Each structure stands twice: as C-alpha cells, then as structure tokens.
mmCIF file of C-alpha atoms and ligand atoms in Angstrom:
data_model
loop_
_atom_site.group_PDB
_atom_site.id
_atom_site.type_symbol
_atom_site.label_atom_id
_atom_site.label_comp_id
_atom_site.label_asym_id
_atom_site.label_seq_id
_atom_site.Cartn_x
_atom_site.Cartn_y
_atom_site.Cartn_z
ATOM 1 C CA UNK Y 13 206.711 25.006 157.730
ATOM 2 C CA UNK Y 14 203.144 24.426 156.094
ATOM 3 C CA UNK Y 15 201.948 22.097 153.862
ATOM 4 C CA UNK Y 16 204.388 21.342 150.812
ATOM 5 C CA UNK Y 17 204.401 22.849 147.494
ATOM 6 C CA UNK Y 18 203.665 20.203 145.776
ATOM 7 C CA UNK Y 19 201.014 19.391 147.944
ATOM 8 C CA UNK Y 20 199.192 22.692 147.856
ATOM 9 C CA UNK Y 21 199.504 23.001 144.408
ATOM 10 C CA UNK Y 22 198.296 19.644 143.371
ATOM 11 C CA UNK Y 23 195.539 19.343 146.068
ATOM 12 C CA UNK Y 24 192.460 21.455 145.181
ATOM 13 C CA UNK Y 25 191.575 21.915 147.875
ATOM 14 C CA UNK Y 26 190.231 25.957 148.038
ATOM 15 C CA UNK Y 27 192.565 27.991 149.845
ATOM 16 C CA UNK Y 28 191.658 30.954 152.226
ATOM 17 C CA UNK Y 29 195.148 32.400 152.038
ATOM 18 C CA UNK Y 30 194.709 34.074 148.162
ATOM 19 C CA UNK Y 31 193.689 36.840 148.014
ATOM 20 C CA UNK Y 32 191.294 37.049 144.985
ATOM 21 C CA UNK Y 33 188.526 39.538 143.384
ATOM 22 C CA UNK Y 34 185.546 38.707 141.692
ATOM 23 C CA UNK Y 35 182.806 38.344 140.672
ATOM 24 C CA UNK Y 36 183.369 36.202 137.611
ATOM 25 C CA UNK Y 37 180.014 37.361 136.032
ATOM 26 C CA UNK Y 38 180.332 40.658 135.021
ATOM 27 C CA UNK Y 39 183.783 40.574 133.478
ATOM 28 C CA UNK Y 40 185.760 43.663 133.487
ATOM 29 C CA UNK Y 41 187.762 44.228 130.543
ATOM 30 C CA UNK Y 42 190.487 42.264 130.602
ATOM 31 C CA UNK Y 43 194.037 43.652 131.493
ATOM 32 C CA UNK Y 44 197.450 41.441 131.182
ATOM 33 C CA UNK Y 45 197.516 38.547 132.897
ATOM 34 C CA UNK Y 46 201.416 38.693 133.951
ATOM 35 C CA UNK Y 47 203.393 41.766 134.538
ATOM 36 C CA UNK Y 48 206.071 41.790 132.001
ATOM 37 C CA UNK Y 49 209.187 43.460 131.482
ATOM 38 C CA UNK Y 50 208.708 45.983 128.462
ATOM 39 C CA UNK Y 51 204.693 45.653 128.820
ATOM 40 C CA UNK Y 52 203.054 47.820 127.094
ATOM 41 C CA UNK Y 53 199.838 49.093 129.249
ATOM 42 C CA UNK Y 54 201.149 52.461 129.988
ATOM 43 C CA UNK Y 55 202.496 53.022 125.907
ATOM 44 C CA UNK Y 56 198.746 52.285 124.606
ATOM 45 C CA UNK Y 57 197.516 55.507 124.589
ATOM 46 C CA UNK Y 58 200.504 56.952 122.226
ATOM 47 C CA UNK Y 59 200.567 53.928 120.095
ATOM 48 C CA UNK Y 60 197.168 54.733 119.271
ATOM 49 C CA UNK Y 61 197.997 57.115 116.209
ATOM 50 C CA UNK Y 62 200.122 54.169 114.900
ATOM 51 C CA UNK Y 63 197.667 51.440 115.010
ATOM 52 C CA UNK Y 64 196.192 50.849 111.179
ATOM 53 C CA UNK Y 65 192.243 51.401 111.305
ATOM 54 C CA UNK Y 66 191.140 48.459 109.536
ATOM 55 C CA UNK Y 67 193.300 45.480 109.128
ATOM 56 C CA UNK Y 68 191.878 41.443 108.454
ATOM 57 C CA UNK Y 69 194.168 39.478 111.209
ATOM 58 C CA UNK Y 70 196.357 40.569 113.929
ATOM 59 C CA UNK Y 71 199.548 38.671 115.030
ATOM 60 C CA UNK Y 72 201.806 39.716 117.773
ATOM 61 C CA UNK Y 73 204.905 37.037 117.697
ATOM 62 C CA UNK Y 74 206.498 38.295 121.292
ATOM 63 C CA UNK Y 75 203.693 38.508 123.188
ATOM 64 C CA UNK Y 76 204.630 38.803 126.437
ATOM 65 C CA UNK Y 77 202.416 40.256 128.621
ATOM 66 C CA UNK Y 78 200.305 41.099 125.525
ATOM 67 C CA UNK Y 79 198.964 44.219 126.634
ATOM 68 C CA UNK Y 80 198.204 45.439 122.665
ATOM 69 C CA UNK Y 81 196.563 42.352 122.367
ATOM 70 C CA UNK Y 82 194.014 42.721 125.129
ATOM 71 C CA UNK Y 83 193.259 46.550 124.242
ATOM 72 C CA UNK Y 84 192.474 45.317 120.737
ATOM 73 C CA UNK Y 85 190.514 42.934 121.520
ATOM 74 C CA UNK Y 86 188.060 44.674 123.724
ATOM 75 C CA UNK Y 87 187.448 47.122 120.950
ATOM 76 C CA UNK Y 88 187.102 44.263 118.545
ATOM 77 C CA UNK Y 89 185.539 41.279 120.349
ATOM 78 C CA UNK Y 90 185.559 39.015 116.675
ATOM 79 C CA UNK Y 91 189.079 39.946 115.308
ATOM 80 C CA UNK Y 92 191.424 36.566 114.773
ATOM 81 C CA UNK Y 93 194.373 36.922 116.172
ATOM 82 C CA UNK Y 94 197.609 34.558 116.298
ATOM 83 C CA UNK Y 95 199.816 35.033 119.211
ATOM 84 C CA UNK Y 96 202.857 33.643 119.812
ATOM 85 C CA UNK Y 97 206.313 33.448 121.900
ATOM 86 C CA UNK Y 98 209.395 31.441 122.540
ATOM 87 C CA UNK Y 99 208.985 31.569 126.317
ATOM 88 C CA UNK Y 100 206.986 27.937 126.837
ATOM 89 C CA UNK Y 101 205.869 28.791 130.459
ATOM 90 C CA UNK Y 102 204.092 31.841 129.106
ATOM 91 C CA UNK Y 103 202.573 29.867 125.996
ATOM 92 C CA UNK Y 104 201.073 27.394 128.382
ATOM 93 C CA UNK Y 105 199.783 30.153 131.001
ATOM 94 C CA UNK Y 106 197.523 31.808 127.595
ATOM 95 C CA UNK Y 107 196.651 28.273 126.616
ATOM 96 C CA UNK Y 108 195.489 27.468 130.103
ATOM 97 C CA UNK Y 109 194.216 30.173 130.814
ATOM 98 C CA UNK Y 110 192.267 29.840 127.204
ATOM 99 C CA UNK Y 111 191.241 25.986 127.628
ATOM 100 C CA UNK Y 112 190.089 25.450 130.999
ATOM 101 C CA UNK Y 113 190.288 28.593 133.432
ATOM 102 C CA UNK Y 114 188.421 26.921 136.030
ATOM 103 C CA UNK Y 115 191.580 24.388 136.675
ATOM 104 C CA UNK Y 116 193.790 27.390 136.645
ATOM 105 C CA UNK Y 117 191.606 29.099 139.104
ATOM 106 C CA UNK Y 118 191.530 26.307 141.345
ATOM 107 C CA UNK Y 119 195.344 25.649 141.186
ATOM 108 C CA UNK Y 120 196.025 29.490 141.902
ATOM 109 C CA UNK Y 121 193.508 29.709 145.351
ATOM 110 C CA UNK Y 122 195.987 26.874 146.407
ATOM 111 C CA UNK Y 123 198.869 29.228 146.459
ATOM 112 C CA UNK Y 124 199.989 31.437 149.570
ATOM 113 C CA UNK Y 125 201.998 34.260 149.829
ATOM 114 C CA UNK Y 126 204.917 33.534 151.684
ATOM 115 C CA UNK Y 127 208.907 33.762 151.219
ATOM 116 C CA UNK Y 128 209.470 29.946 151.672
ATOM 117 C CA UNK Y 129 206.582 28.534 150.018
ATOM 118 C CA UNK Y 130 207.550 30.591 146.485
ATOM 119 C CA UNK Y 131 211.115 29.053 146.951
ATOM 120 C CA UNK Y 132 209.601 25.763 147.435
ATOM 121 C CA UNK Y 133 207.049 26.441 143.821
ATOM 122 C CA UNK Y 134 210.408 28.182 142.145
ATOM 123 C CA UNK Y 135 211.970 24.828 142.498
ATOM 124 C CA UNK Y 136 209.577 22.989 141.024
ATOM 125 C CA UNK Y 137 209.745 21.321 137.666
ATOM 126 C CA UNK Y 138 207.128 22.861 135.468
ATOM 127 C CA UNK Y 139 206.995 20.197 133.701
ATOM 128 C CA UNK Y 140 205.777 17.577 136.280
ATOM 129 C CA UNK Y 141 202.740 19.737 136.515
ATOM 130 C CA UNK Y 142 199.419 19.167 134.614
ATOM 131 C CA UNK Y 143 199.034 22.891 131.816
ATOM 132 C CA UNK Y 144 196.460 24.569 134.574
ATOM 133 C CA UNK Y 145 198.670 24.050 137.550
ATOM 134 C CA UNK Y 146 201.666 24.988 135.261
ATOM 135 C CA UNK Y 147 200.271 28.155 134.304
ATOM 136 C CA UNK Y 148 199.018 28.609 138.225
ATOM 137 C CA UNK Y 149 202.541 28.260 139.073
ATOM 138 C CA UNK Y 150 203.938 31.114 135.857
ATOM 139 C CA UNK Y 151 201.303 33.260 137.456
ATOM 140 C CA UNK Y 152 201.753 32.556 141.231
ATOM 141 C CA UNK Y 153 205.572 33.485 140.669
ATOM 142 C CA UNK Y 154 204.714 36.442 138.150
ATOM 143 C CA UNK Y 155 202.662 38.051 141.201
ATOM 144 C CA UNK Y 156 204.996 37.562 143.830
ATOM 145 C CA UNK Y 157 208.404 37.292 142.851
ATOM 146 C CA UNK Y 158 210.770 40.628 142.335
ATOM 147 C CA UNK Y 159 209.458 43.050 140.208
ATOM 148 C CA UNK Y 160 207.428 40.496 137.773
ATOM 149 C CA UNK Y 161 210.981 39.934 136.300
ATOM 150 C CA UNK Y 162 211.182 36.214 133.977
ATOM 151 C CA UNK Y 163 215.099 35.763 134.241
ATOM 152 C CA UNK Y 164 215.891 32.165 133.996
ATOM 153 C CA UNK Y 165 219.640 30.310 134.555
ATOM 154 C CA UNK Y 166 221.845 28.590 131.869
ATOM 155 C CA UNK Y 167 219.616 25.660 133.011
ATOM 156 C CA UNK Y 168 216.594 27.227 132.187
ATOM 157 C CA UNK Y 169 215.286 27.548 135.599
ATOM 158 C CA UNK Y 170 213.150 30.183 136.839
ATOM 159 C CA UNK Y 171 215.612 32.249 139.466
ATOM 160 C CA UNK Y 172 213.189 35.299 140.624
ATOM 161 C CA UNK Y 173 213.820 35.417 143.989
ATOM 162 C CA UNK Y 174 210.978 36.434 146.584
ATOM 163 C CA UNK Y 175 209.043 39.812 146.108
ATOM 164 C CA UNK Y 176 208.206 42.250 148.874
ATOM 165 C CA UNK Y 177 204.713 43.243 148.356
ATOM 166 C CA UNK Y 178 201.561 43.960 150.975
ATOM 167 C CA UNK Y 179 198.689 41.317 149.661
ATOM 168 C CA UNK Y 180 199.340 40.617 146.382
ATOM 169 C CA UNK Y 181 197.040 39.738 144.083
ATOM 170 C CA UNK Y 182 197.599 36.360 142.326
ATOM 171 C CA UNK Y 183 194.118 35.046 141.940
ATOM 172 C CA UNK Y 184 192.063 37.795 139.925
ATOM 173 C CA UNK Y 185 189.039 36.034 139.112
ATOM 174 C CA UNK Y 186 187.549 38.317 137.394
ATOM 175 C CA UNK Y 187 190.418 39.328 135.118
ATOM 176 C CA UNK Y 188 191.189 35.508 134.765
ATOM 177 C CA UNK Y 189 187.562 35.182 133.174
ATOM 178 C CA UNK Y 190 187.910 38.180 131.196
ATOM 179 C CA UNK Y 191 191.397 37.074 129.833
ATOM 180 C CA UNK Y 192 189.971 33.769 129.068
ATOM 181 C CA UNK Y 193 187.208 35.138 127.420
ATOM 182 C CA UNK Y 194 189.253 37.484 125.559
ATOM 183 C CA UNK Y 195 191.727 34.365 124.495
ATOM 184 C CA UNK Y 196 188.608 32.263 122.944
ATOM 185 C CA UNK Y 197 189.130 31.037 119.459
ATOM 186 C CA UNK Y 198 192.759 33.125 119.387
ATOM 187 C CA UNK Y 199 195.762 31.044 118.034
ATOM 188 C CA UNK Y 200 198.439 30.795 120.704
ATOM 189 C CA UNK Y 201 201.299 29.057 119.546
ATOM 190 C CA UNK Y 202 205.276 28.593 120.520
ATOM 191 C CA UNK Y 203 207.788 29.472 118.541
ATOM 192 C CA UNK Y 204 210.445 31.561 117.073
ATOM 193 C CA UNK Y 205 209.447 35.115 115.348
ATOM 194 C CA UNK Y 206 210.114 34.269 112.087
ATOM 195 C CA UNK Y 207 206.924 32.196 112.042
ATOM 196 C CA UNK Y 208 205.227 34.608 111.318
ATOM 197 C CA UNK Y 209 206.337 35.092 107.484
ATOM 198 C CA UNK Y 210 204.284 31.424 106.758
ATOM 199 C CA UNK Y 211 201.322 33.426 108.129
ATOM 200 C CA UNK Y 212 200.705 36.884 107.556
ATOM 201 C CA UNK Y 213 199.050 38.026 104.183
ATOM 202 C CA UNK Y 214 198.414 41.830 102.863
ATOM 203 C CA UNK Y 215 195.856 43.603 104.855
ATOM 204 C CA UNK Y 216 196.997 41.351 107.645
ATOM 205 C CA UNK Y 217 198.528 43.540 110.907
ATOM 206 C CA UNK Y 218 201.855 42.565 112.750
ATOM 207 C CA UNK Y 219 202.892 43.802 116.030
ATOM 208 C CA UNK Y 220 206.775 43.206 116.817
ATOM 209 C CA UNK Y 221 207.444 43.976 120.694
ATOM 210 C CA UNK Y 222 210.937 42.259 120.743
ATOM 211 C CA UNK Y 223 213.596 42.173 123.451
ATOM 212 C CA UNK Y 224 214.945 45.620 123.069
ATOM 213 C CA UNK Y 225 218.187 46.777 121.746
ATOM 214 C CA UNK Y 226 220.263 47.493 124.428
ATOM 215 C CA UNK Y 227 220.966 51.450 125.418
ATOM 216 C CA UNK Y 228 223.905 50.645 127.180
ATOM 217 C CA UNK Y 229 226.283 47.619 128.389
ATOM 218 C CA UNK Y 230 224.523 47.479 132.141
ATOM 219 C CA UNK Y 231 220.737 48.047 130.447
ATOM 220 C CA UNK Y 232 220.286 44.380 129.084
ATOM 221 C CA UNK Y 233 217.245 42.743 131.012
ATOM 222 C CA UNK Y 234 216.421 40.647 127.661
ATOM 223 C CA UNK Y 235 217.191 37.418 129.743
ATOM 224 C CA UNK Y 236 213.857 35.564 128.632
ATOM 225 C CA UNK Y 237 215.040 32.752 127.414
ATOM 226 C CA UNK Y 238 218.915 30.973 127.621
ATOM 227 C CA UNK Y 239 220.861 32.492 124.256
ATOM 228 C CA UNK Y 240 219.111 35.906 124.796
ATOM 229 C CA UNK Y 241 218.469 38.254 121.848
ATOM 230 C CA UNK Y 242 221.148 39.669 120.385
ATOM 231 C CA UNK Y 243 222.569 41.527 117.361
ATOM 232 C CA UNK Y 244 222.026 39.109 114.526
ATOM 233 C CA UNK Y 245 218.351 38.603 115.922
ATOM 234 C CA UNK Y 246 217.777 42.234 115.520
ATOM 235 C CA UNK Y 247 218.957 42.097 111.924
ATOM 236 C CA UNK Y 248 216.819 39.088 111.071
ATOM 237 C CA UNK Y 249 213.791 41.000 112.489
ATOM 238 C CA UNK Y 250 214.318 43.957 110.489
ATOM 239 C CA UNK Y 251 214.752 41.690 107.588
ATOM 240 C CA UNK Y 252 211.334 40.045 108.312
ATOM 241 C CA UNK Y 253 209.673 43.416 108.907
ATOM 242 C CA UNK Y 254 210.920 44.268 105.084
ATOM 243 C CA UNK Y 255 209.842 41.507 103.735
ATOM 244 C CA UNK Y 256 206.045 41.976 105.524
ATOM 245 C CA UNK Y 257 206.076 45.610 104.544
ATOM 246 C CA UNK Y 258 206.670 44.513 100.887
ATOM 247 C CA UNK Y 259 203.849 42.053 101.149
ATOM 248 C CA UNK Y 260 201.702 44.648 102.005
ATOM 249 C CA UNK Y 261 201.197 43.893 105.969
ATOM 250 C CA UNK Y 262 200.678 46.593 108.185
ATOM 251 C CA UNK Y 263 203.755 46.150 110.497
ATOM 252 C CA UNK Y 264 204.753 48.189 113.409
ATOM 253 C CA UNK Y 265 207.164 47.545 115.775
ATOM 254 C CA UNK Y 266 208.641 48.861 119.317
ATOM 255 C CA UNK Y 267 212.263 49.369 119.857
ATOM 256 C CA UNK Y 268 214.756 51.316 122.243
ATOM 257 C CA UNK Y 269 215.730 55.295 120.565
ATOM 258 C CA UNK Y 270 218.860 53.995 119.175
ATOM 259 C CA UNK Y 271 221.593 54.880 116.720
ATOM 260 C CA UNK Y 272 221.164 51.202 116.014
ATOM 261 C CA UNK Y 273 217.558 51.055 115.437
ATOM 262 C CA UNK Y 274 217.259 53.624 113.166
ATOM 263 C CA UNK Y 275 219.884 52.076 111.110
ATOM 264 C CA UNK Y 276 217.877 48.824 111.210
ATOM 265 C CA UNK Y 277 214.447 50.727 110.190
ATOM 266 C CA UNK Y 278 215.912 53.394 108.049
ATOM 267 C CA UNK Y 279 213.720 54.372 105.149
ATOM 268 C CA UNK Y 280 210.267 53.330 107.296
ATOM 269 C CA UNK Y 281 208.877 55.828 109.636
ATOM 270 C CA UNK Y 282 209.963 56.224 112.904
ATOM 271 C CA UNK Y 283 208.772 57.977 115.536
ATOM 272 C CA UNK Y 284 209.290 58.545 119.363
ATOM 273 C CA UNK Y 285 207.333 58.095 122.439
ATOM 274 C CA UNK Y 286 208.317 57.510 126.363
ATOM 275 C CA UNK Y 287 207.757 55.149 128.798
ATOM 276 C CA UNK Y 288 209.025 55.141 132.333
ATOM 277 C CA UNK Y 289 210.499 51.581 133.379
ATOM 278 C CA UNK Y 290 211.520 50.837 136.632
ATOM 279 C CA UNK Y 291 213.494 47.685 135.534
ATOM 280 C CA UNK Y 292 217.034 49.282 135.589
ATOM 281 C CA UNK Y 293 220.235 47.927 137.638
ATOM 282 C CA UNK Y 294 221.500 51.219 137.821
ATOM 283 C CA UNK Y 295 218.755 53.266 140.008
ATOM 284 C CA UNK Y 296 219.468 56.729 138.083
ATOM 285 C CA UNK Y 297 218.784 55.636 135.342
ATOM 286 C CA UNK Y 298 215.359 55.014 136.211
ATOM 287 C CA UNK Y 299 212.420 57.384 134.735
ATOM 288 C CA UNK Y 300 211.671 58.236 131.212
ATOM 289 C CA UNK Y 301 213.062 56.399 128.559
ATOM 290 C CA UNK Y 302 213.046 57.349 125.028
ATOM 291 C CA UNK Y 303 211.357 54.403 122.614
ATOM 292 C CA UNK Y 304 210.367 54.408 119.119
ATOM 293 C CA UNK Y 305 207.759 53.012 117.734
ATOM 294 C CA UNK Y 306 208.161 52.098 113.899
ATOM 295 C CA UNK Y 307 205.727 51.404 111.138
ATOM 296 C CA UNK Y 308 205.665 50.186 107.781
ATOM 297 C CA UNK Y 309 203.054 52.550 106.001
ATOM 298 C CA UNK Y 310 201.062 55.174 107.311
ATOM 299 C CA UNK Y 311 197.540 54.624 109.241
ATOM 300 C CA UNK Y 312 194.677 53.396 106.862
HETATM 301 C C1 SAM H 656 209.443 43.038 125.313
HETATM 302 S S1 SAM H 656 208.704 41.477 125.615
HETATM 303 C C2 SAM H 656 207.126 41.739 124.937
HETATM 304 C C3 SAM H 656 206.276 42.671 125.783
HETATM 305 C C4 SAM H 656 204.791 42.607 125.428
HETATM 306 N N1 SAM H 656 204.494 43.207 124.155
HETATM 307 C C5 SAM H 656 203.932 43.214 126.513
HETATM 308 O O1 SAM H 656 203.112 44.092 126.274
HETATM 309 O O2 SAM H 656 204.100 42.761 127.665
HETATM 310 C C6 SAM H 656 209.553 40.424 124.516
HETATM 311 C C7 SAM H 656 209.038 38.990 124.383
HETATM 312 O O3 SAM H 656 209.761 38.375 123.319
HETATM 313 C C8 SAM H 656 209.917 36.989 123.592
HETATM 314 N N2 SAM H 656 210.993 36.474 122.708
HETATM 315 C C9 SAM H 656 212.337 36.558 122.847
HETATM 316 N N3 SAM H 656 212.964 36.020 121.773
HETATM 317 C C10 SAM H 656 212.004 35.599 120.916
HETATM 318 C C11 SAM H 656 212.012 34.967 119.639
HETATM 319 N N4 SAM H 656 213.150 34.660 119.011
HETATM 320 N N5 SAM H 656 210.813 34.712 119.038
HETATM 321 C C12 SAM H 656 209.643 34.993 119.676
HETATM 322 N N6 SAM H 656 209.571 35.574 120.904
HETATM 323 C C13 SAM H 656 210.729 35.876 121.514
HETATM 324 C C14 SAM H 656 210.199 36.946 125.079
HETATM 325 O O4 SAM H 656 209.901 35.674 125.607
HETATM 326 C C15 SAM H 656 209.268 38.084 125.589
HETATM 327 O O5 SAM H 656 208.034 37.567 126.006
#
C-alpha cells in the first residue's frame, strides 16, 4: 500500500497522480463543482422561460451542486446572491473553495485515484481536517466515488463506496478558479430552508431545488442528510413558498410530476419539463422523468 491518507492529504506535497486541467488564467465559465444528485445542468435550458428577467438578489437555499447558480452568475457577474444548505461538507467545499482556492488546489493534487486509498479518505473524520483539505476531501470523493451519490449512515458518515471510472477528473484547475471566482462576495451559509423567510424581500428571486417528492416507494435517493426529507418538510416548503409569493418574491421551485405536488402548489403555475436521471435502483426505470417546475408569478 502507498503512502497513508492522512499523509497524502495533509502533506502538500504536489502530486503527479491527479489528473488536472488548466490553465488557471483564462477561466472558463464555471460549471458545478460536485456532481449532484438532482443537478440541474442539463434542465437549464427549459428553465430558462421561468427565470424572472430582472430581480434585486438571488437565493437558492438547497444548493447542491448549484448549477442555476453558476449559469446566473456568468450572465450576471455583480448579482448578490445568498446560498445555502444543510449538508455541512458541501457548505465548507463553496466556502473553501470561495476563501482560499489555492489550499484546496493543493490538498486535491495530493489525492490519487485508487480503490483503497478512497476507502482510506472515506474513513476519515472531516472534521480533523483544516476547511481546504475538507473540501479537497468532499470533492476527491464527489469525483470518484459511485455515481457522485452523497448518501451518508445513521452516523452521519460518508458510505459511497469506490467508483469505476477511466481518469477521473478531481483536480479541475481551471473550473476551481472559475468557481472561486464566481463564489466572490456570495453569501454561503448552513442551514435549514426556512432561513430564507428572515432574508428575502419583494423583487428579491428564490430558487427552491429540494429533495424531491418521491414517485414511488423504491425512488427515494433524498438520503442527504440523517432524518431525510419527508412529508411534513414538503408542506412547510410550500408554506414558505406562499408566504414569499405574498411578499412579492419571485419564487420558483423544482419538484417531481406528482399528484402530491400539485396539491402542494395548487393555485400557482405549474408546468412540466424532463430530465433523464440515471440515479434509479430499479434500472427500467431509468430515462426520462417527468418534473415540474413551479413559479409564483409570471416572468417580468
Ligand atoms: C436536489 S438537491 C439540489 C440540487 C441542486 N439544485 C443542483 O443543481 O445540483 C437538494 C439539496 O437540498 C439539501 N437539503 C436537504 N434538506 C434541506 C433542508 N431542510 N434545508 C436546506 N437544504 C436541504 C440537500 O443537502 C441537497 O443538497
């Protein structure tokens, strides 16, 4: 066996064995940093229609992979935004990645590709690490682990396993710059949804990109965080998208095509669009799935 986890990961030592793309200097736009389940990339182009043309401050409260996020900022380098999550790990990776991308760069070219060695980094405890090698580590395992699935145990620990892949790419330089770049100045913060009512004023636009409601018993891969998101979240959503919509936010919000949905959103329009996920535990049901995409008011 090679040199430790631990070791590599602390040492700083540059690394030969990631594979990385550059150069830093002329950044590319910036694409997510982390594949995430229910990512958005491939649903930009139809939520375009739905997206308000002017607005003062955007706020996405799950961001995830915050694809919307990075697609709205490269048209509009100066718009604040507030971003926020429950899942720490992810909060620190944007904050890292944010602060002090060098460190994170430097922890990532430490990192190998290699069945035993991403056991050995699963195992660790992210909180023994300093925030770049902590977000090094979320994106390390992101990149390499099963289908950029974030499942976690009752214990909270990170339970990927190993991802078969030929060369991935963990250490984008060039997208790390651009995401940092794009993340200047942007308020990244942890926490529940809800925050968001103590924030957002009229004129203001929300983005809600929760865990979806589930389409059937075995379709559930909402796992993010221990406690999961369930029916009474879902209610309490829909009861702070009211109470935004009232205020005069532009609010729009993704959701699975269900009966349940449009009971939640009834009255607000609602329309559909598809996205093909691969992240199903039953294979045929694989391919196109039927989302909506719900907004408060139309486009203005
Ligand atoms: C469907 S994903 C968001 C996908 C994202 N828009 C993208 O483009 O990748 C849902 C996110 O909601 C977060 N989440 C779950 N429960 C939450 C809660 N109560 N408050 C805030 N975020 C939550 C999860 O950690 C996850 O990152």
């Amino acid at each position: 066996m090679g040199r430790s986890a631990k070791a590599v990961a602390t040492s700083g030592a540059a690394s030969s064995l990631a594979r990385e793309e550059g150069p830093a200097e002329e950044l590319p736009a910036p694409r997510p940093l982390l594949k995430w389940v229910g990512g958005k990339t491939q649903l930009l182009e139809q939520m375009q229609p739905f997206l308000p043309k002017t607005f003062q401050r955007y706020f996405e409260p799950f961001v995830g992979g915050a694809a919307l996020f990075f697609d709205l900022r490269t048209r509009r380098p100066d718009m604040p935004a507030f971003l926020s999550d429950v899942n720490a790990e992810l909060v620190n990776c944007y904050v890292a990645v944010r602060d002090d991308v060098e460190s994170v760069i430097r922890a990532l070219r430490c990192h190998r590709y290699e069945s035993e060695y991403y056991y050995e980094v699963r195992a660790q405890n992210p909180v023994d690490l300093s925030p770049p090698e902590r977000a090094a580590r979320t994106i390390f395992l992101n990149k390499t682990g099963y289908n950029g699935l974030y499942r976690v145990n009752r214990s909270g620990q990170f339970n990927v396993p190993f991802g078969r892949f030929t060369k991935p790419l963990f250490c984008d330089v060039g997208n790390l710059h651009a995401c940092s770049r794009a993340l200047r100045d942007v308020s990244i913060e942890h926490g529940d949804f809800s925050g968001v009512l103590e924030l957002a004023k009229k004129g203001d636009f929300v983005y809600f990109d929760p865990p979806y409601v589930p389409v059937s018993p075995t379709s559930d891969f909402t796992a993010y965080i221990p406690g999961g998101f369930g029916a009474a979240e879902q209610e309490k959503l829909a009861e702070v998208f009211r109470r935004l919509a009232k205020r005069g936010v532009h609010v729009l919000l993704s959701n699975s095509d269900t009966v349940e949905v449009r009971r939640l959103y009834a009255g607000f329009e609602i329309e559909r669009v598809y996205a093909s996920r691969s992240v199903n535990s039953n294979a045929a049901r694989r391919g196109k799935l039927a989302e909506v995409v719900v907004r408060s008011r139309k486009a203005s």
